[in-house]
């Protein structure tokens, strides 16, 4: 049974995700900053076969790959989930420090740790620079608005981390073809509260105007982690297809939401 390192453990998606992972008899170490939230996290383990523990640690203090590695060395996870983020709130510097820099340090250290076999990062639907063939003009306009006016710092920071994860996954596959490693980028559109609808649009999603509940995002993250054939980018909104059917369809058909993004340019950019 795997040990999961959950970064950003008190985020709303993470709070939904934790009990799902524990129900699989996986152990979860939830990284949170505020000791006042410890009891909330531990309560998620009530009646679950997996064991939840809390690691009090601030991602604001993760200033290098070595800092991230120290967390991995302590927790010794097989799976790493990045559900942290400044959420586009607060000073732009904090968005870059967490969503971009700390995320990249955890991506680097996870790929550098042979015992880690899955890395799932929660990004967002608008995190792309090249219009995918399946996007409508309307959807692409909205993406460009998000970059220019909606959440420019958040878009830049998240895309930087996404590119780094994508580039590292590509070079790792080339250099270590026998290594078992799933690099998963889960990319929900506008997040809303409210109960799961259990129905989604996953993969080549066209209706960018939609939204998705945080609980549905958590369910999809759980399903993607539970399979050994899920890799790449997964765009996600609420939609018409039951979650398990959508995940089965997208995974078995190897549908990747990366579109025409230039992975070679990403590899070059980071000197990998
Ligand atoms: C999960 O936690 C239980 C209880 O502490 C422990 O016995 C078990 O070895 C742990 N499993 C892993 C994979 O760490």
Tab-separated table of N, CA and C in Angstrom, residues 87-222:
chain	number	residue	atom	x	y	z
A	87	UNK	N	-3.610	30.267	-4.772
A	87	UNK	CA	-4.954	30.396	-5.326
A	87	UNK	C	-5.213	31.714	-6.023
A	88	UNK	N	-4.150	32.357	-6.471
A	88	UNK	CA	-4.323	33.641	-7.149
A	88	UNK	C	-4.626	34.776	-6.183
A	89	UNK	N	-4.637	34.443	-4.885
A	89	UNK	CA	-4.924	35.472	-3.875
A	89	UNK	C	-3.613	35.983	-3.277
A	90	UNK	N	-3.676	37.142	-2.668
A	90	UNK	CA	-2.509	37.694	-1.997
A	90	UNK	C	-1.540	38.323	-2.983
A	91	UNK	N	-0.360	38.638	-2.474
A	91	UNK	CA	0.639	39.328	-3.290
A	91	UNK	C	1.126	38.421	-4.418
A	92	UNK	N	1.406	39.008	-5.589
A	92	UNK	CA	1.924	38.198	-6.703
A	92	UNK	C	3.197	37.434	-6.332
A	93	UNK	N	4.049	38.029	-5.481
A	93	UNK	CA	5.295	37.338	-5.109
A	93	UNK	C	4.999	35.991	-4.465
A	94	UNK	N	3.915	35.937	-3.698
A	94	UNK	CA	3.577	34.690	-3.010
A	94	UNK	C	3.102	33.656	-4.031
A	95	UNK	N	2.341	34.113	-5.027
A	95	UNK	CA	1.922	33.209	-6.101
A	95	UNK	C	3.138	32.601	-6.786
A	96	UNK	N	4.137	33.423	-7.084
A	96	UNK	CA	5.343	32.888	-7.734
A	96	UNK	C	6.134	31.988	-6.772
A	97	UNK	N	6.167	32.370	-5.491
A	97	UNK	CA	6.938	31.584	-4.516
A	97	UNK	C	6.340	30.192	-4.313
A	98	UNK	N	5.002	30.107	-4.294
A	98	UNK	CA	4.350	28.814	-4.016
A	98	UNK	C	3.999	28.097	-5.325
A	99	UNK	N	3.114	28.702	-6.113
A	99	UNK	CA	2.569	28.014	-7.299
A	99	UNK	C	3.648	27.691	-8.322
A	100	UNK	N	4.662	28.521	-8.376
A	100	UNK	CA	5.738	28.291	-9.355
A	100	UNK	C	6.961	27.651	-8.697
A	101	UNK	N	7.619	28.381	-7.772
A	101	UNK	CA	8.935	27.930	-7.312
A	101	UNK	C	8.841	26.676	-6.429
A	102	UNK	N	8.021	26.724	-5.402
A	102	UNK	CA	7.933	25.559	-4.503
A	102	UNK	C	7.413	24.342	-5.273
A	103	UNK	N	6.462	24.565	-6.172
A	103	UNK	CA	5.952	23.448	-6.987
A	103	UNK	C	7.085	22.830	-7.792
A	104	UNK	N	7.900	23.667	-8.425
A	104	UNK	CA	9.014	23.145	-9.227
A	104	UNK	C	10.016	22.385	-8.354
A	105	UNK	N	10.265	22.867	-7.152
A	105	UNK	CA	11.205	22.148	-6.274
A	105	UNK	C	10.654	20.762	-5.925
A	106	UNK	N	9.351	20.678	-5.701
A	106	UNK	CA	8.770	19.357	-5.386
A	106	UNK	C	8.706	18.462	-6.623
A	107	UNK	N	8.487	19.061	-7.773
A	107	UNK	CA	8.516	18.267	-9.012
A	107	UNK	C	9.923	17.691	-9.197
A	108	UNK	N	10.926	18.556	-9.073
A	108	UNK	CA	12.316	18.111	-9.275
A	108	UNK	C	12.689	17.020	-8.283
A	109	UNK	N	12.360	17.227	-7.027
A	109	UNK	CA	12.778	16.251	-6.015
A	109	UNK	C	12.000	14.947	-6.160
A	110	UNK	N	10.746	15.027	-6.585
A	110	UNK	CA	9.961	13.795	-6.769
A	110	UNK	C	10.516	12.958	-7.910
A	111	UNK	N	10.845	13.618	-9.026
A	111	UNK	CA	11.437	12.884	-10.158
A	111	UNK	C	12.806	12.319	-9.772
A	112	UNK	N	13.516	13.020	-8.864
A	112	UNK	CA	14.868	12.588	-8.480
A	112	UNK	C	14.840	11.471	-7.433
A	113	UNK	N	13.655	11.129	-6.950
A	113	UNK	CA	13.544	10.128	-5.888
A	113	UNK	C	12.998	8.826	-6.476
A	114	UNK	N	13.829	7.792	-6.586
A	114	UNK	CA	13.408	6.578	-7.302
A	114	UNK	C	12.163	5.907	-6.712
A	115	UNK	N	11.937	6.054	-5.406
A	115	UNK	CA	10.780	5.378	-4.797
A	115	UNK	C	9.453	6.073	-5.121
A	116	UNK	N	9.504	7.309	-5.642
A	116	UNK	CA	8.264	7.987	-6.027
A	116	UNK	C	7.842	7.477	-7.408
A	117	UNK	N	6.598	7.006	-7.511
A	117	UNK	CA	6.128	6.437	-8.776
A	117	UNK	C	4.978	7.233	-9.409
A	118	UNK	N	4.366	8.138	-8.638
A	118	UNK	CA	3.297	8.967	-9.213
A	118	UNK	C	3.414	10.378	-8.658
A	119	UNK	N	3.221	11.340	-9.543
A	119	UNK	CA	3.187	12.743	-9.122
A	119	UNK	C	1.970	13.376	-9.785
A	120	UNK	N	1.033	13.816	-8.985
A	120	UNK	CA	-0.174	14.464	-9.522
A	120	UNK	C	-0.173	15.921	-9.085
A	121	UNK	N	-0.250	16.813	-10.051
A	121	UNK	CA	-0.300	18.245	-9.750
A	121	UNK	C	-1.645	18.802	-10.211
A	122	UNK	N	-2.270	19.568	-9.351
A	122	UNK	CA	-3.523	20.212	-9.746
A	122	UNK	C	-3.198	21.572	-10.342
A	123	UNK	N	-3.436	21.674	-11.642
A	123	UNK	CA	-3.214	22.926	-12.362
A	123	UNK	C	-4.577	23.501	-12.743
A	124	UNK	N	-4.710	24.062	-13.915
A	124	UNK	CA	-6.023	24.574	-14.333
A	124	UNK	C	-6.145	24.574	-15.855
A	125	UNK	N	-7.370	24.607	-16.276
A	125	UNK	CA	-7.731	24.473	-17.694
A	125	UNK	C	-7.085	25.522	-18.589
A	126	UNK	N	-6.872	26.725	-18.045
A	126	UNK	CA	-6.336	27.815	-18.863
A	126	UNK	C	-4.824	27.816	-18.956
A	127	UNK	N	-4.181	26.812	-18.371
A	127	UNK	CA	-2.719	26.802	-18.328
A	127	UNK	C	-2.155	26.223	-19.617
A	128	UNK	N	-2.174	27.013	-20.656
A	128	UNK	CA	-1.644	26.600	-21.955
A	128	UNK	C	-1.398	27.831	-22.817
A	129	UNK	N	-0.507	27.699	-23.803
A	129	UNK	CA	-0.116	28.822	-24.650
A	129	UNK	C	-0.514	28.631	-26.107
A	130	UNK	N	-0.836	27.398	-26.471
A	130	UNK	CA	-1.163	27.091	-27.868
A	130	UNK	C	-2.608	26.597	-27.920
A	131	UNK	N	-3.410	27.199	-28.769
A	131	UNK	CA	-4.814	26.809	-28.870
A	131	UNK	C	-4.926	25.363	-29.340
A	132	UNK	N	-5.538	24.495	-28.516
A	132	UNK	CA	-5.706	23.109	-28.963
A	132	UNK	C	-6.792	23.024	-30.036
A	133	UNK	N	-6.657	22.034	-30.903
A	133	UNK	CA	-7.574	21.893	-32.039
A	133	UNK	C	-9.042	21.821	-31.588
A	134	UNK	N	-9.275	21.246	-30.428
A	134	UNK	CA	-10.662	21.032	-30.000
A	134	UNK	C	-11.263	22.240	-29.291
A	135	UNK	N	-10.456	23.273	-29.010
A	135	UNK	CA	-10.979	24.481	-28.375
A	135	UNK	C	-11.758	25.298	-29.400
A	136	UNK	N	-12.896	25.838	-28.981
A	136	UNK	CA	-13.603	26.802	-29.827
A	136	UNK	C	-12.878	28.144	-29.746
A	137	UNK	N	-13.182	29.047	-30.690
A	137	UNK	CA	-12.608	30.398	-30.639
A	137	UNK	C	-12.987	31.066	-29.317
A	138	UNK	N	-14.224	30.808	-28.923
A	138	UNK	CA	-14.748	31.374	-27.677
A	138	UNK	C	-13.912	30.919	-26.477
A	139	UNK	N	-13.636	29.625	-26.452
A	139	UNK	CA	-12.853	29.044	-25.356
A	139	UNK	C	-11.443	29.630	-25.349
A	140	UNK	N	-10.897	29.811	-26.536
A	140	UNK	CA	-9.533	30.338	-26.609
A	140	UNK	C	-9.483	31.802	-26.186
A	141	UNK	N	-10.527	32.556	-26.548
A	141	UNK	CA	-10.621	33.955	-26.123
A	141	UNK	C	-10.644	34.064	-24.610
A	142	UNK	N	-11.391	33.168	-24.000
A	142	UNK	CA	-11.502	33.197	-22.552
A	142	UNK	C	-10.149	32.863	-21.909
A	143	UNK	N	-9.444	31.910	-22.488
A	143	UNK	CA	-8.120	31.561	-21.978
A	143	UNK	C	-7.188	32.759	-22.050
A	144	UNK	N	-7.232	33.444	-23.189
A	144	UNK	CA	-6.352	34.607	-23.358
A	144	UNK	C	-6.722	35.743	-22.410
A	145	UNK	N	-8.014	35.877	-22.147
A	145	UNK	CA	-8.460	36.892	-21.179
A	145	UNK	C	-7.921	36.567	-19.783
A	146	UNK	N	-7.949	35.279	-19.432
A	146	UNK	CA	-7.456	34.851	-18.123
A	146	UNK	C	-5.983	35.232	-17.951
A	147	UNK	N	-5.214	35.039	-19.021
A	147	UNK	CA	-3.780	35.359	-18.984
A	147	UNK	C	-3.542	36.863	-18.916
A	148	UNK	N	-4.325	37.619	-19.691
A	148	UNK	CA	-4.056	39.048	-19.822
A	148	UNK	C	-4.672	39.857	-18.689
A	149	UNK	N	-5.872	39.457	-18.259
A	149	UNK	CA	-6.605	40.301	-17.312
A	149	UNK	C	-7.117	39.555	-16.093
A	150	UNK	N	-7.581	38.321	-16.291
A	150	UNK	CA	-8.226	37.579	-15.198
A	150	UNK	C	-7.281	37.308	-14.049
A	151	UNK	N	-6.286	36.438	-14.291
A	151	UNK	CA	-5.332	36.042	-13.249
A	151	UNK	C	-3.931	35.899	-13.855
A	152	UNK	N	-3.353	36.999	-14.316
A	152	UNK	CA	-2.096	36.885	-15.074
A	152	UNK	C	-0.940	36.257	-14.282
A	153	UNK	N	-0.761	36.661	-13.036
A	153	UNK	CA	0.368	36.104	-12.276
A	153	UNK	C	0.150	34.617	-11.999
A	154	UNK	N	-1.077	34.286	-11.656
A	154	UNK	CA	-1.416	32.882	-11.413
A	154	UNK	C	-1.183	32.052	-12.678
A	155	UNK	N	-1.632	32.568	-13.828
A	155	UNK	CA	-1.446	31.848	-15.091
A	155	UNK	C	0.031	31.621	-15.383
A	156	UNK	N	0.842	32.661	-15.208
A	156	UNK	CA	2.280	32.541	-15.492
A	156	UNK	C	2.929	31.544	-14.549
A	157	UNK	N	2.615	31.659	-13.276
A	157	UNK	CA	3.246	30.783	-12.275
A	157	UNK	C	2.863	29.320	-12.506
A	158	UNK	N	1.586	29.074	-12.732
A	158	UNK	CA	1.123	27.688	-12.921
A	158	UNK	C	1.697	27.098	-14.208
A	159	UNK	N	1.721	27.907	-15.265
A	159	UNK	CA	2.212	27.392	-16.548
A	159	UNK	C	3.690	27.044	-16.464
A	160	UNK	N	4.429	27.855	-15.706
A	160	UNK	CA	5.856	27.575	-15.520
A	160	UNK	C	6.035	26.189	-14.855
A	161	UNK	N	5.273	25.952	-13.810
A	161	UNK	CA	5.364	24.652	-13.113
A	161	UNK	C	4.887	23.519	-14.029
A	162	UNK	N	3.818	23.760	-14.777
A	162	UNK	CA	3.294	22.731	-15.702
A	162	UNK	C	4.328	22.355	-16.761
A	163	UNK	N	4.974	23.393	-17.312
A	163	UNK	CA	5.986	23.134	-18.332
A	163	UNK	C	7.131	22.315	-17.756
A	164	UNK	N	7.518	22.670	-16.535
A	164	UNK	CA	8.643	21.979	-15.908
A	164	UNK	C	8.301	20.506	-15.662
A	165	UNK	N	7.105	20.276	-15.140
A	165	UNK	CA	6.660	18.893	-14.909
A	165	UNK	C	6.610	18.113	-16.228
A	166	UNK	N	6.058	18.755	-17.246
A	166	UNK	CA	5.895	18.098	-18.549
A	166	UNK	C	7.245	17.789	-19.178
A	167	UNK	N	8.168	18.749	-19.099
A	167	UNK	CA	9.499	18.561	-19.673
A	167	UNK	C	10.249	17.453	-18.934
A	168	UNK	N	10.166	17.489	-17.612
A	168	UNK	CA	10.880	16.486	-16.814
A	168	UNK	C	10.310	15.082	-17.056
A	169	UNK	N	9.000	15.021	-17.216
A	169	UNK	CA	8.372	13.715	-17.505
A	169	UNK	C	8.869	13.187	-18.844
A	170	UNK	N	8.970	14.071	-19.835
A	170	UNK	CA	9.397	13.642	-21.173
A	170	UNK	C	10.850	13.169	-21.169
A	171	UNK	N	11.737	13.911	-20.515
A	171	UNK	CA	13.152	13.499	-20.525
A	171	UNK	C	13.361	12.246	-19.666
A	172	UNK	N	12.597	12.127	-18.599
A	172	UNK	CA	12.729	10.942	-17.742
A	172	UNK	C	12.319	9.693	-18.520
A	173	UNK	N	11.253	9.811	-19.289
A	173	UNK	CA	10.784	8.684	-20.096
A	173	UNK	C	11.851	8.244	-21.100
A	174	UNK	N	12.540	9.232	-21.654
A	174	UNK	CA	13.578	8.946	-22.641
A	174	UNK	C	14.806	8.320	-21.982
A	175	UNK	N	15.220	8.897	-20.852
A	175	UNK	CA	16.475	8.474	-20.225
A	175	UNK	C	16.317	7.229	-19.372
A	176	UNK	N	15.137	7.063	-18.790
A	176	UNK	CA	14.913	5.896	-17.917
A	176	UNK	C	13.646	5.184	-18.376
A	177	UNK	N	13.691	4.573	-19.570
A	177	UNK	CA	12.467	3.990	-20.139
A	177	UNK	C	11.854	2.888	-19.264
A	178	UNK	N	12.652	2.290	-18.426
A	178	UNK	CA	12.101	1.199	-17.604
A	178	UNK	C	11.521	1.714	-16.290
A	179	UNK	N	11.725	3.010	-16.002
A	179	UNK	CA	11.221	3.526	-14.730
A	179	UNK	C	9.704	3.649	-14.761
A	180	UNK	N	9.081	3.187	-13.696
A	180	UNK	CA	7.635	3.337	-13.550
A	180	UNK	C	7.376	4.695	-12.930
A	181	UNK	N	6.827	5.606	-13.711
A	181	UNK	CA	6.533	6.926	-13.151
A	181	UNK	C	5.376	7.541	-13.917
A	182	UNK	N	4.318	7.897	-13.197
A	182	UNK	CA	3.179	8.567	-13.827
A	182	UNK	C	3.191	10.045	-13.446
A	183	UNK	N	3.328	10.884	-14.443
A	183	UNK	CA	3.269	12.324	-14.240
A	183	UNK	C	1.894	12.798	-14.690
A	184	UNK	N	1.098	13.262	-13.751
A	184	UNK	CA	-0.310	13.593	-14.028
A	184	UNK	C	-0.563	15.067	-13.740
A	185	UNK	N	-1.101	15.765	-14.728
A	185	UNK	CA	-1.498	17.161	-14.559
A	185	UNK	C	-3.017	17.237	-14.662
A	186	UNK	N	-3.670	17.474	-13.543
A	186	UNK	CA	-5.133	17.555	-13.525
A	186	UNK	C	-5.528	19.026	-13.615
A	187	UNK	N	-6.372	19.355	-14.611
A	187	UNK	CA	-6.545	20.746	-15.004
A	187	UNK	C	-8.016	21.173	-15.015
A	188	UNK	N	-8.582	21.352	-13.815
A	188	UNK	CA	-9.985	21.764	-13.759
A	188	UNK	C	-10.186	23.205	-14.215
A	189	UNK	N	-11.382	23.492	-14.731
A	189	UNK	CA	-11.784	24.871	-15.003
A	189	UNK	C	-12.213	25.541	-13.704
A	190	UNK	N	-13.024	26.577	-13.822
A	190	UNK	CA	-13.450	27.351	-12.654
A	190	UNK	C	-13.983	26.450	-11.546
A	191	UNK	N	-13.404	26.596	-10.356
A	191	UNK	CA	-13.776	25.736	-9.233
A	191	UNK	C	-14.951	26.325	-8.478
A	192	UNK	N	-15.892	25.468	-8.129
A	192	UNK	CA	-17.027	25.916	-7.315
A	192	UNK	C	-17.209	24.968	-6.123
A	193	UNK	N	-17.871	25.484	-5.084
A	193	UNK	CA	-18.217	24.639	-3.949
A	193	UNK	C	-19.503	23.889	-4.277
A	194	UNK	N	-19.979	23.146	-3.301
A	194	UNK	CA	-21.207	22.380	-3.532
A	194	UNK	C	-20.872	20.927	-3.724
A	195	UNK	N	-21.902	20.077	-3.581
A	195	UNK	CA	-21.665	18.637	-3.619
A	195	UNK	C	-21.270	18.147	-5.009
A	196	UNK	N	-20.556	17.033	-5.034
A	196	UNK	CA	-20.144	16.434	-6.296
A	196	UNK	C	-21.360	16.125	-7.145
A	197	UNK	N	-21.240	16.348	-8.463
A	197	UNK	CA	-22.299	15.954	-9.387
A	197	UNK	C	-22.005	14.564	-9.940
A	198	UNK	N	-20.724	14.136	-9.811
A	198	UNK	CA	-20.238	12.835	-10.307
A	198	UNK	C	-20.302	12.728	-11.827
A	199	UNK	N	-20.566	13.855	-12.495
A	199	UNK	CA	-20.605	13.834	-13.971
A	199	UNK	C	-19.651	14.896	-14.500
A	200	UNK	N	-18.841	14.503	-15.457
A	200	UNK	CA	-17.761	15.386	-15.888
A	200	UNK	C	-17.571	15.394	-17.404
A	201	UNK	N	-16.800	16.366	-17.846
A	201	UNK	CA	-16.187	16.354	-19.180
A	201	UNK	C	-14.694	16.272	-18.918
A	202	UNK	N	-14.037	15.258	-19.492
A	202	UNK	CA	-12.622	15.006	-19.200
A	202	UNK	C	-11.865	14.778	-20.496
A	203	UNK	N	-10.668	15.318	-20.571
A	203	UNK	CA	-9.825	15.085	-21.743
A	203	UNK	C	-9.874	16.259	-22.696
A	204	UNK	N	-10.402	16.050	-23.888
A	204	UNK	CA	-10.517	17.141	-24.860
A	204	UNK	C	-11.828	17.889	-24.606
A	205	UNK	N	-11.765	18.779	-23.649
A	205	UNK	CA	-12.955	19.485	-23.173
A	205	UNK	C	-13.148	20.746	-23.992
A	206	UNK	N	-14.350	20.941	-24.520
A	206	UNK	CA	-14.576	22.090	-25.401
A	206	UNK	C	-15.192	23.288	-24.679
A	207	UNK	N	-16.062	23.047	-23.716
A	207	UNK	CA	-16.848	24.133	-23.119
A	207	UNK	C	-16.102	24.791	-21.969
A	208	UNK	N	-15.233	25.727	-22.313
A	208	UNK	CA	-14.386	26.340	-21.294
A	208	UNK	C	-15.164	27.261	-20.347
A	209	UNK	N	-16.396	27.612	-20.700
A	209	UNK	CA	-17.198	28.490	-19.839
A	209	UNK	C	-17.719	27.778	-18.596
A	210	UNK	N	-17.598	26.487	-18.542
A	210	UNK	CA	-18.191	25.743	-17.438
A	210	UNK	C	-17.402	25.838	-16.156
A	211	UNK	N	-17.814	25.043	-15.186
A	211	UNK	CA	-17.136	25.014	-13.898
A	211	UNK	C	-17.123	23.567	-13.414
A	212	UNK	N	-16.505	23.347	-12.277
A	212	UNK	CA	-16.457	22.001	-11.716
A	212	UNK	C	-16.370	22.108	-10.196
A	213	UNK	N	-17.085	21.234	-9.511
A	213	UNK	CA	-17.037	21.305	-8.050
A	213	UNK	C	-15.711	20.738	-7.549
A	214	UNK	N	-15.258	21.299	-6.450
A	214	UNK	CA	-13.994	20.835	-5.862
A	214	UNK	C	-14.080	19.370	-5.470
A	215	UNK	N	-15.270	18.947	-5.051
A	215	UNK	CA	-15.410	17.538	-4.666
A	215	UNK	C	-15.258	16.621	-5.888
A	216	UNK	N	-15.810	17.044	-7.032
A	216	UNK	CA	-15.615	16.247	-8.257
A	216	UNK	C	-14.138	16.193	-8.652
A	217	UNK	N	-13.435	17.325	-8.485
A	217	UNK	CA	-12.002	17.339	-8.802
A	217	UNK	C	-11.273	16.306	-7.932
A	218	UNK	N	-11.644	16.266	-6.651
A	218	UNK	CA	-11.004	15.314	-5.732
A	218	UNK	C	-11.293	13.877	-6.142
A	219	UNK	N	-12.517	13.611	-6.551
A	219	UNK	CA	-12.878	12.242	-6.965
A	219	UNK	C	-12.074	11.842	-8.196
A	220	UNK	N	-11.959	12.759	-9.147
A	220	UNK	CA	-11.192	12.455	-10.362
A	220	UNK	C	-9.717	12.236	-10.008
A	221	UNK	N	-9.176	13.070	-9.130
A	221	UNK	CA	-7.767	12.905	-8.713
A	221	UNK	C	-7.561	11.523	-8.105
A	222	UNK	N	-8.489	11.117	-7.253
A	222	UNK	CA	-8.413	9.789	-6.623
A	222	UNK	C	-8.418	8.681	-7.675
